[in-house]
PDB file of C-alpha atoms in Angstrom:
ATOM      1  CA  GLN A  25     -37.414  -9.115-131.480  1.00 82.00           C
ATOM      2  CA  VAL A  26     -38.929 -10.358-127.440  1.00 90.00           C
ATOM      3  CA  GLN A  27     -38.289  -8.295-124.388  1.00 94.00           C
ATOM      4  CA  LEU A  28     -38.846 -10.049-120.929  1.00 96.00           C
ATOM      5  CA  VAL A  29     -38.854  -9.021-117.311  1.00 97.00           C
ATOM      6  CA  GLU A  30     -39.120 -10.476-114.726  1.00 97.00           C
ATOM      7  CA  SER A  31     -40.873 -10.091-111.390  1.00 96.00           C
ATOM      8  CA  GLY A  32     -42.074 -11.973-107.884  1.00 97.00           C
ATOM      9  CA  GLY A  33     -38.358 -12.281-106.108  1.00 95.00           C
ATOM     10  CA  GLY A  34     -38.186 -11.984-102.684  1.00 97.00           C
ATOM     11  CA  LEU A  35     -37.309 -13.153 -99.236  1.00 97.00           C
ATOM     12  CA  VAL A  36     -38.669 -16.381 -98.067  1.00 97.00           C
ATOM     13  CA  GLN A  37     -38.520 -19.129 -95.373  1.00 98.00           C
ATOM     14  CA  ALA A  38     -37.759 -22.818 -96.259  1.00 98.00           C
ATOM     15  CA  GLY A  39     -40.890 -24.689 -97.043  1.00 98.00           C
ATOM     16  CA  GLY A  40     -42.960 -21.501 -98.237  1.00 98.00           C
ATOM     17  CA  SER A  41     -43.811 -20.231-101.630  1.00 98.00           C
ATOM     18  CA  LEU A  42     -42.938 -17.778-103.997  1.00 98.00           C
ATOM     19  CA  ARG A  43     -44.797 -16.782-107.751  1.00 98.00           C
ATOM     20  CA  LEU A  44     -42.427 -15.555-110.247  1.00 98.00           C
ATOM     21  CA  SER A  45     -43.764 -13.868-113.347  1.00 98.00           C
ATOM     22  CA  CYS A  46     -42.195 -12.873-116.551  1.00 97.00           C
ATOM     23  CA  ALA A  47     -44.070 -10.313-119.091  1.00 96.00           C
ATOM     24  CA  ALA A  48     -43.061 -10.659-122.370  1.00 94.00           C
ATOM     25  CA  SER A  49     -43.478  -7.905-125.388  1.00 92.00           C
ATOM     26  CA  GLY A  50     -42.715  -8.307-129.119  1.00 81.00           C
ATOM     27  CA  ARG A  51     -44.256 -10.089-131.501  1.00 74.00           C
ATOM     28  CA  ALA A  52     -45.495 -13.422-131.613  1.00 82.00           C
ATOM     29  CA  PHE A  53     -45.002 -14.650-127.861  1.00 81.00           C
ATOM     30  CA  SER A  54     -46.987 -17.918-128.973  1.00 80.00           C
ATOM     31  CA  SER A  55     -44.442 -19.114-131.449  1.00 86.00           C
ATOM     32  CA  TYR A  56     -41.532 -19.354-128.356  1.00 91.00           C
ATOM     33  CA  THR A  57     -40.489 -22.120-126.217  1.00 94.00           C
ATOM     34  CA  MET A  58     -40.310 -20.043-122.570  1.00 95.00           C
ATOM     35  CA  ALA A  59     -37.986 -21.151-119.505  1.00 97.00           C
ATOM     36  CA  TRP A  60     -36.615 -20.792-116.431  1.00 98.00           C
ATOM     37  CA  PHE A  61     -33.728 -21.039-115.613  1.00 98.00           C
ATOM     38  CA  ARG A  62     -31.323 -19.831-112.286  1.00 98.00           C
ATOM     39  CA  GLN A  63     -28.056 -18.873-110.611  1.00 98.00           C
ATOM     40  CA  PRO A  64     -27.015 -19.993-107.844  1.00 97.00           C
ATOM     41  CA  PRO A  65     -23.923 -17.718-105.903  1.00 96.00           C
ATOM     42  CA  GLY A  66     -21.312 -18.794-107.262  1.00 97.00           C
ATOM     43  CA  LYS A  67     -22.337 -21.301-109.259  1.00 97.00           C
ATOM     44  CA  GLU A  68     -23.093 -21.712-113.290  1.00 97.00           C
ATOM     45  CA  ARG A  69     -26.294 -21.093-114.450  1.00 97.00           C
ATOM     46  CA  GLU A  70     -28.982 -23.824-115.019  1.00 97.00           C
ATOM     47  CA  PHE A  71     -32.298 -24.976-116.290  1.00 97.00           C
ATOM     48  CA  VAL A  72     -35.000 -24.536-114.064  1.00 98.00           C
ATOM     49  CA  ALA A  73     -38.174 -25.916-115.866  1.00 97.00           C
ATOM     50  CA  SER A  74     -39.666 -25.120-119.630  1.00 96.00           C
ATOM     51  CA  ILE A  75     -43.097 -24.599-121.890  1.00 95.00           C
ATOM     52  CA  SER A  76     -43.782 -24.922-125.195  1.00 92.00           C
ATOM     53  CA  TYR A  77     -46.084 -22.459-126.723  1.00 83.00           C
ATOM     54  CA  TYR A  78     -48.943 -24.609-127.133  1.00 75.00           C
ATOM     55  CA  VAL A  79     -48.776 -25.985-123.888  1.00 64.00           C
ATOM     56  CA  GLY A  80     -48.094 -29.646-125.024  1.00 72.00           C
ATOM     57  CA  SER A  81     -44.447 -30.132-123.522  1.00 91.00           C
ATOM     58  CA  ILE A  82     -43.490 -29.542-120.346  1.00 94.00           C
ATOM     59  CA  ARG A  83     -39.622 -29.891-118.907  1.00 95.00           C
ATOM     60  CA  TYR A  84     -38.537 -29.310-115.306  1.00 97.00           C
ATOM     61  CA  ALA A  85     -35.247 -30.430-114.111  1.00 97.00           C
ATOM     62  CA  ASP A  86     -35.204 -33.251-111.511  1.00 97.00           C
ATOM     63  CA  SER A  87     -34.447 -30.750-108.256  1.00 97.00           C
ATOM     64  CA  VAL A  88     -37.393 -29.217-108.647  1.00 98.00           C
ATOM     65  CA  LYS A  89     -40.000 -31.415-110.316  1.00 98.00           C
ATOM     66  CA  GLY A  90     -43.159 -32.087-107.641  1.00 97.00           C
ATOM     67  CA  ARG A  91     -42.752 -28.223-106.021  1.00 98.00           C
ATOM     68  CA  PHE A  92     -42.180 -26.063-109.045  1.00 98.00           C
ATOM     69  CA  THR A  93     -45.062 -25.577-111.544  1.00 98.00           C
ATOM     70  CA  ILE A  94     -44.609 -23.411-114.891  1.00 97.00           C
ATOM     71  CA  SER A  95     -47.194 -22.072-116.976  1.00 95.00           C
ATOM     72  CA  ARG A  96     -48.131 -19.269-119.466  1.00 93.00           C
ATOM     73  CA  ASP A  97     -50.773 -17.074-120.631  1.00 92.00           C
ATOM     74  CA  ASN A  98     -50.375 -16.502-124.540  1.00 89.00           C
ATOM     75  CA  ALA A  99     -52.976 -13.871-124.099  1.00 89.00           C
ATOM     76  CA  LYS A 100     -51.086 -11.835-121.830  1.00 92.00           C
ATOM     77  CA  ASN A 101     -47.767 -12.556-123.250  1.00 93.00           C
ATOM     78  CA  THR A 102     -46.839 -14.057-119.794  1.00 94.00           C
ATOM     79  CA  VAL A 103     -45.088 -17.010-118.135  1.00 96.00           C
ATOM     80  CA  SER A 104     -44.626 -17.854-114.657  1.00 97.00           C
ATOM     81  CA  LEU A 105     -43.177 -19.780-112.071  1.00 98.00           C
ATOM     82  CA  GLN A 106     -45.299 -21.385-108.751  1.00 98.00           C
ATOM     83  CA  MET A 107     -42.745 -22.269-106.733  1.00 98.00           C
ATOM     84  CA  ASN A 108     -43.726 -24.121-103.503  1.00 98.00           C
ATOM     85  CA  SER A 109     -41.562 -26.382-100.685  1.00 98.00           C
ATOM     86  CA  LEU A 110     -38.852 -23.897-101.347  1.00 98.00           C
ATOM     87  CA  LYS A 111     -35.477 -24.543 -99.880  1.00 98.00           C
ATOM     88  CA  PRO A 112     -32.367 -23.192 -99.133  1.00 97.00           C
ATOM     89  CA  GLU A 113     -30.613 -24.290-102.149  1.00 97.00           C
ATOM     90  CA  ASP A 114     -33.235 -22.966-104.823  1.00 98.00           C
ATOM     91  CA  THR A 115     -31.127 -19.183-103.625  1.00 98.00           C
ATOM     92  CA  ALA A 116     -30.596 -18.012-107.332  1.00 98.00           C
ATOM     93  CA  VAL A 117     -31.208 -15.588-109.217  1.00 98.00           C
ATOM     94  CA  TYR A 118     -34.101 -16.480-111.813  1.00 98.00           C
ATOM     95  CA  TYR A 119     -34.331 -15.669-115.830  1.00 98.00           C
ATOM     96  CA  CYS A 120     -36.733 -16.098-117.914  1.00 98.00           C
ATOM     97  CA  ALA A 121     -35.986 -16.928-121.345  1.00 97.00           C
ATOM     98  CA  ALA A 122     -37.153 -17.427-125.199  1.00 95.00           C
ATOM     99  CA  SER A 123     -36.230 -20.326-128.150  1.00 93.00           C
ATOM    100  CA  LEU A 124     -37.882 -21.014-130.968  1.00 89.00           C
ATOM    101  CA  LEU A 125     -36.370 -24.332-130.589  1.00 88.00           C
ATOM    102  CA  HIS A 126     -39.144 -27.255-128.561  1.00 87.00           C
ATOM    103  CA  VAL A 127     -38.393 -27.192-125.280  1.00 85.00           C
ATOM    104  CA  PRO A 128     -34.650 -26.892-125.412  1.00 90.00           C
ATOM    105  CA  VAL A 129     -32.321 -27.686-121.777  1.00 90.00           C
ATOM    106  CA  ALA A 130     -29.024 -25.781-122.736  1.00 93.00           C
ATOM    107  CA  GLU A 131     -29.222 -21.833-122.535  1.00 94.00           C
ATOM    108  CA  THR A 132     -27.479 -21.985-125.390  1.00 93.00           C
ATOM    109  CA  ASN A 133     -30.707 -22.783-127.375  1.00 94.00           C
ATOM    110  CA  TYR A 134     -32.326 -19.857-125.820  1.00 95.00           C
ATOM    111  CA  ARG A 135     -32.609 -16.203-127.773  1.00 94.00           C
ATOM    112  CA  TYR A 136     -34.182 -13.457-125.452  1.00 95.00           C
ATOM    113  CA  TRP A 137     -33.499 -13.075-121.781  1.00 97.00           C
ATOM    114  CA  GLY A 138     -34.859 -11.106-118.696  1.00 97.00           C
ATOM    115  CA  GLN A 139     -32.628  -9.256-116.638  1.00 97.00           C
ATOM    116  CA  GLY A 140     -33.262 -11.910-113.670  1.00 97.00           C
ATOM    117  CA  THR A 141     -34.908 -11.576-109.791  1.00 97.00           C
ATOM    118  CA  GLN A 142     -33.686 -12.636-106.757  1.00 98.00           C
ATOM    119  CA  VAL A 143     -34.947 -15.039-105.191  1.00 98.00           C
ATOM    120  CA  THR A 144     -32.804 -16.275-101.640  1.00 98.00           C
ATOM    121  CA  VAL A 145     -34.481 -18.854 -99.086  1.00 98.00           C
ATOM    122  CA  SER A 146     -33.119 -18.874 -95.695  1.00 97.00           C
ATOM    123  CA  SER A 147     -33.604 -22.252 -93.256  1.00 93.00           C
TER     124      SER A 147
END
């Protein structure tokens, strides 16, 4: 069992930055692939980025490559998402998720989810 709690969302102007954090509790955090998904208003939830348990594999959605950076600290049981050069289309509820598979993209492969944190980017 893994519990995930996101923080760091908020309102930012286009071109600005935000850093999201996800704190995990439970056993064997370092065994899980961790990921960020987002759900824009009126749209389906979509993959943003994932990082494998040994930090050897990282994946990004094409829409965020070069702007977002995912990282994790297994000693602190945290995963972060540094978001730079934010655009209005990045507005969404951002979710942290955990999977025992190797950096999957499909949300159905993630077993544990946080409650989400709102990110709003104004133009």
